[in-house]
Short mmCIF file of C-alpha atoms in Angstrom, two decimals:
data_model
loop_
_atom_site.label_atom_id
_atom_site.label_comp_id
_atom_site.label_asym_id
_atom_site.label_seq_id
_atom_site.Cartn_x
_atom_site.Cartn_y
_atom_site.Cartn_z
CA UNK R 1 -4.66 -27.28 4.60
CA UNK R 2 -1.70 -26.22 2.54
CA UNK R 3 1.60 -28.05 2.78
CA UNK R 4 4.99 -28.20 1.11
CA UNK R 5 7.31 -31.14 0.63
CA UNK R 6 10.97 -30.80 -0.16
CA UNK R 7 12.09 -34.41 -0.54
CA UNK R 8 15.82 -33.71 -0.61
CA UNK R 9 17.24 -32.52 2.69
CA UNK R 10 20.80 -32.29 1.43
CA UNK R 11 22.19 -32.10 -2.13
CA UNK R 12 25.80 -31.94 -3.28
CA UNK R 13 26.73 -30.75 -6.75
CA UNK R 14 29.97 -29.87 -8.47
CA UNK R 15 30.64 -26.28 -9.38
CA UNK R 16 29.48 -25.69 -12.95
CA UNK R 17 26.98 -28.53 -12.88
CA UNK R 18 23.27 -28.03 -13.29
CA UNK R 19 20.94 -28.00 -10.32
CA UNK R 20 17.34 -28.94 -9.72
CA UNK R 21 15.72 -28.71 -6.29
CA UNK R 22 12.38 -30.38 -5.94
CA UNK R 23 9.26 -28.96 -4.35
CA UNK R 24 5.78 -30.43 -4.19
CA UNK R 25 2.85 -28.60 -2.68
CA UNK R 26 -0.65 -29.34 -1.56
CA UNK R 27 -3.30 -26.68 -1.96
CA UNK R 28 -6.90 -26.71 -3.09
CA UNK R 29 -6.63 -24.08 -5.80
CA UNK R 30 -3.88 -22.24 -7.61
CA UNK R 31 -1.52 -21.14 -4.88
CA UNK R 32 1.17 -18.56 -4.59
CA UNK R 33 4.56 -20.29 -4.66
CA UNK R 34 7.91 -18.99 -3.55
CA UNK R 35 11.53 -20.00 -3.33
CA UNK R 36 13.69 -18.39 -0.67
CA UNK R 37 17.41 -18.79 -0.06
CA UNK R 38 19.18 -18.61 3.28
CA UNK R 39 22.92 -18.15 3.49
CA UNK R 40 24.61 -19.27 6.71
CA UNK R 41 23.85 -16.91 9.58
CA UNK R 42 21.49 -14.84 7.49
CA UNK R 43 17.79 -14.33 7.02
CA UNK R 44 15.81 -15.58 4.06
CA UNK R 45 15.90 -13.79 0.73
CA UNK R 46 13.31 -14.17 -1.99
CA UNK R 47 14.64 -15.85 -5.15
CA UNK R 48 11.42 -15.89 -7.16
CA UNK R 49 7.68 -16.30 -6.90
CA UNK R 50 4.75 -17.47 -8.98
CA UNK R 51 1.11 -16.55 -8.75
CA UNK R 52 -0.21 -16.40 -12.28
CA UNK R 53 0.75 -16.20 -15.92
CA UNK R 54 3.80 -17.82 -17.43
CA UNK R 55 4.56 -21.04 -15.60
CA UNK R 56 8.31 -20.58 -16.03
CA UNK R 57 9.47 -17.93 -13.59
CA UNK R 58 12.84 -16.20 -13.65
CA UNK R 59 14.45 -15.09 -10.44
CA UNK R 60 17.59 -13.51 -9.12
CA UNK R 61 21.08 -15.05 -9.29
CA UNK R 62 20.24 -16.99 -12.47
CA UNK R 63 17.60 -19.22 -10.90
CA UNK R 64 14.32 -20.23 -12.50
CA UNK R 65 11.39 -22.37 -11.43
CA UNK R 66 8.58 -24.05 -13.31
CA UNK R 67 5.05 -24.41 -12.00
CA UNK R 68 3.47 -27.68 -13.06
CA UNK R 69 -0.12 -27.87 -11.92
CA UNK R 70 -0.58 -31.48 -13.03
CA UNK R 71 2.33 -32.58 -10.83
CA UNK R 72 1.74 -30.07 -8.00
CA UNK R 73 5.37 -29.14 -8.32
CA UNK R 74 7.46 -25.99 -8.37
CA UNK R 75 11.03 -27.15 -8.93
CA UNK R 76 13.94 -24.73 -8.79
CA UNK R 77 16.67 -24.92 -11.43
CA UNK R 78 19.96 -23.36 -12.31
CA UNK R 79 22.00 -24.35 -15.37
CA UNK R 80 25.43 -23.82 -13.83
CA UNK R 81 26.03 -23.69 -10.10
CA UNK R 82 28.58 -21.36 -8.53
CA UNK R 83 30.33 -21.92 -5.21
CA UNK R 84 28.45 -18.92 -3.82
CA UNK R 85 25.15 -20.77 -4.32
CA UNK R 86 25.92 -22.99 -1.33
CA UNK R 87 23.04 -22.23 1.02
CA UNK R 88 19.73 -23.59 2.22
CA UNK R 89 16.74 -23.26 -0.06
CA UNK R 90 13.14 -23.11 1.08
CA UNK R 91 10.04 -23.64 -1.00
CA UNK R 92 6.88 -22.01 0.32
CA UNK R 93 3.19 -21.91 -0.54
CA UNK R 94 0.65 -19.23 0.30
CA UNK R 95 -3.09 -18.95 -0.21
CA UNK R 96 -4.46 -17.23 -3.28
CA UNK R 97 -6.51 -14.73 -1.34
CA UNK R 98 -6.35 -11.21 -0.06
CA UNK R 99 -5.18 -10.10 3.32
CA UNK R 100 -2.48 -11.58 5.47
CA UNK R 101 -1.03 -14.75 4.06
CA UNK R 102 -0.07 -17.60 6.29
CA UNK R 103 2.75 -18.89 4.17
CA UNK R 104 3.81 -22.48 4.77
CA UNK R 105 7.49 -23.27 4.34
CA UNK R 106 9.11 -26.55 3.48
CA UNK R 107 11.84 -27.97 5.68
CA UNK R 108 14.54 -26.78 3.33
CA UNK R 109 17.19 -28.29 1.08
CA UNK R 110 20.79 -27.65 1.99
CA UNK R 111 23.00 -27.27 -1.09
CA UNK R 112 26.69 -28.06 -0.93
CA UNK R 113 28.88 -27.07 -3.87
CA UNK R 114 32.17 -28.89 -4.36
CA UNK R 115 35.03 -27.69 -6.56
CA UNK E 1 17.58 0.83 3.61
CA UNK E 2 17.78 -1.07 6.90
CA UNK E 3 14.76 -3.29 6.08
CA UNK E 4 13.92 -5.56 9.02
CA UNK E 5 16.19 -5.22 12.04
CA UNK E 6 16.27 -7.70 14.90
CA UNK E 7 18.07 -7.53 18.21
CA UNK E 8 19.82 -9.22 19.87
CA UNK E 9 21.59 -11.48 17.40
CA UNK E 10 22.59 -13.99 20.06
CA UNK E 11 21.21 -14.62 23.54
CA UNK E 12 21.62 -17.27 26.21
CA UNK E 13 18.89 -17.54 28.80
CA UNK E 14 18.39 -19.65 31.87
CA UNK E 15 15.19 -21.65 32.19
CA UNK E 16 12.47 -19.47 33.66
CA UNK E 17 13.97 -16.16 32.64
CA UNK E 18 12.05 -13.74 30.47
CA UNK E 19 13.27 -11.66 27.58
CA UNK E 20 12.12 -9.64 24.61
CA UNK E 21 13.32 -9.97 21.04
CA UNK E 22 13.08 -6.64 19.32
CA UNK E 23 12.02 -6.17 15.71
CA UNK E 24 11.72 -3.01 13.69
CA UNK E 25 11.05 -2.36 10.00
CA UNK E 26 11.40 0.85 8.07
CA UNK E 27 9.41 -0.09 4.96
CA UNK E 28 6.02 1.01 6.33
CA UNK E 29 4.73 -2.54 5.99
CA UNK E 30 1.39 -3.33 7.56
CA UNK E 31 2.05 -7.03 8.10
CA UNK E 32 4.65 -8.33 10.52
CA UNK E 33 5.37 -11.84 11.72
CA UNK E 34 7.58 -13.90 13.96
CA UNK E 35 8.83 -17.32 12.91
CA UNK E 36 11.02 -19.88 14.58
CA UNK E 37 13.35 -22.12 12.64
CA UNK E 38 14.30 -25.55 13.91
CA UNK E 39 16.27 -28.29 12.15
CA UNK E 40 13.99 -30.51 10.08
CA UNK E 41 10.98 -28.29 10.79
CA UNK E 42 11.43 -25.39 8.41
CA UNK E 43 9.96 -22.08 9.53
CA UNK E 44 6.91 -22.06 11.74
CA UNK E 45 4.74 -19.03 12.37
CA UNK E 46 4.53 -17.95 16.02
CA UNK E 47 2.48 -14.74 15.92
CA UNK E 48 1.58 -12.17 13.34
CA UNK E 49 0.09 -8.70 13.06
CA UNK E 50 -1.90 -7.07 10.29
CA UNK E 51 -1.52 -3.57 11.68
CA UNK E 52 -0.91 -1.50 14.77
CA UNK E 53 -2.98 -2.80 17.66
CA UNK E 54 -3.90 -6.06 15.90
CA UNK E 55 -2.15 -9.36 16.58
CA UNK E 56 -3.07 -13.00 16.15
CA UNK E 57 -1.66 -16.43 16.83
CA UNK E 58 0.18 -18.53 14.35
CA UNK E 59 1.05 -22.20 14.36
CA UNK E 60 3.16 -22.32 17.55
CA UNK E 61 2.14 -19.42 19.84
CA UNK E 62 2.44 -21.04 23.27
CA UNK E 63 5.01 -19.41 25.53
CA UNK E 64 5.22 -16.23 23.49
CA UNK E 65 3.51 -12.86 23.60
CA UNK E 66 3.50 -10.04 21.08
CA UNK E 67 2.21 -6.51 20.80
CA UNK E 68 2.10 -3.96 18.00
CA UNK E 69 1.87 -0.44 19.32
CA UNK E 70 3.37 1.13 16.19
CA UNK E 71 3.61 0.17 12.53
CA UNK E 72 7.38 -0.12 12.81
CA UNK E 73 7.86 -2.31 15.89
CA UNK E 74 6.80 -5.86 16.70
CA UNK E 75 8.54 -7.25 19.79
CA UNK E 76 8.34 -10.92 20.78
CA UNK E 77 8.31 -11.71 24.49
CA UNK E 78 9.27 -14.98 26.08
CA UNK E 79 7.54 -14.99 29.45
CA UNK E 80 9.31 -17.94 31.10
CA UNK E 81 11.94 -19.44 28.86
CA UNK E 82 12.09 -23.22 28.40
CA UNK E 83 14.77 -25.34 26.70
CA UNK E 84 12.19 -26.16 23.99
CA UNK E 85 12.35 -22.52 22.98
CA UNK E 86 15.98 -22.88 21.94
CA UNK E 87 15.75 -21.89 18.29
CA UNK E 88 16.50 -19.29 15.67
CA UNK E 89 13.87 -16.58 15.52
CA UNK E 90 13.07 -14.52 12.46
CA UNK E 91 11.01 -11.40 12.27
CA UNK E 92 9.44 -10.63 8.91
CA UNK E 93 7.33 -7.98 7.26
CA UNK E 94 5.31 -7.59 4.10
CA UNK E 95 3.07 -5.01 2.53
CA UNK E 96 -0.69 -5.15 2.61
CA UNK E 97 -2.36 -5.67 -0.72
CA UNK E 98 -2.48 -8.39 -3.29
CA UNK E 99 -1.51 -11.83 -2.17
CA UNK E 100 1.93 -12.99 -3.04
CA UNK E 101 3.71 -9.95 -1.69
CA UNK E 102 7.34 -10.55 -0.89
CA UNK E 103 8.11 -11.32 2.74
CA UNK E 104 11.21 -9.56 4.00
CA UNK E 105 13.13 -11.26 6.78
CA UNK E 106 15.46 -10.01 9.46
CA UNK E 107 18.82 -11.68 9.93
CA UNK E 108 17.66 -13.83 12.82
CA UNK E 109 18.15 -14.10 16.56
CA UNK E 110 19.87 -17.20 17.92
CA UNK E 111 18.41 -18.07 21.32
CA UNK E 112 19.70 -20.78 23.63
CA UNK E 113 17.83 -21.68 26.79
CA UNK E 114 19.85 -23.67 29.32
#
């Protein structure tokens, strides 16, 4: 069965500092991997996704993530955090197959940005 | 584009009452889903549909019913609300096709059962 672990429930960074959110997954083959962001009172929005090719994936809002098969990780990074990045971030894994995907979400990492 | 629209945004129910959460999408997506979000649990799949007339259970289906009479609409029914169903509910849709399609979420429905 597929699973996702986000080891950090809450992270605080200073505005302008770099950010890395950790994500580890469990899946038998090469999975589809996603990062979603949820602003307070809102639904989830896709930041980026990986399913093949270049292991460094660029997303919206200046985020990127790197797929590392050997470490079963898909960490999210941003070089300089803005106050508007304060939100909750969800890593997700889906099966590499056709048809409806039962995507499994992590429990989320809540990001606080301080001035 | 409206995307995925959910109503109501907020609802308070008494234990034992029934209600329906409405969901509509205007992207002509074949796949639709309902998730619930609870602190420390992430999002968990309740029910999903791969097309009109076809529904199936997800991870936590008990206490919920769904139907899919049209491509656009996917209502979620709580038959007899329980305090354990206090949660935030998200409807989502995605296109049929290659795996890895983006899932589009509604803005959520906050439900409290007292």
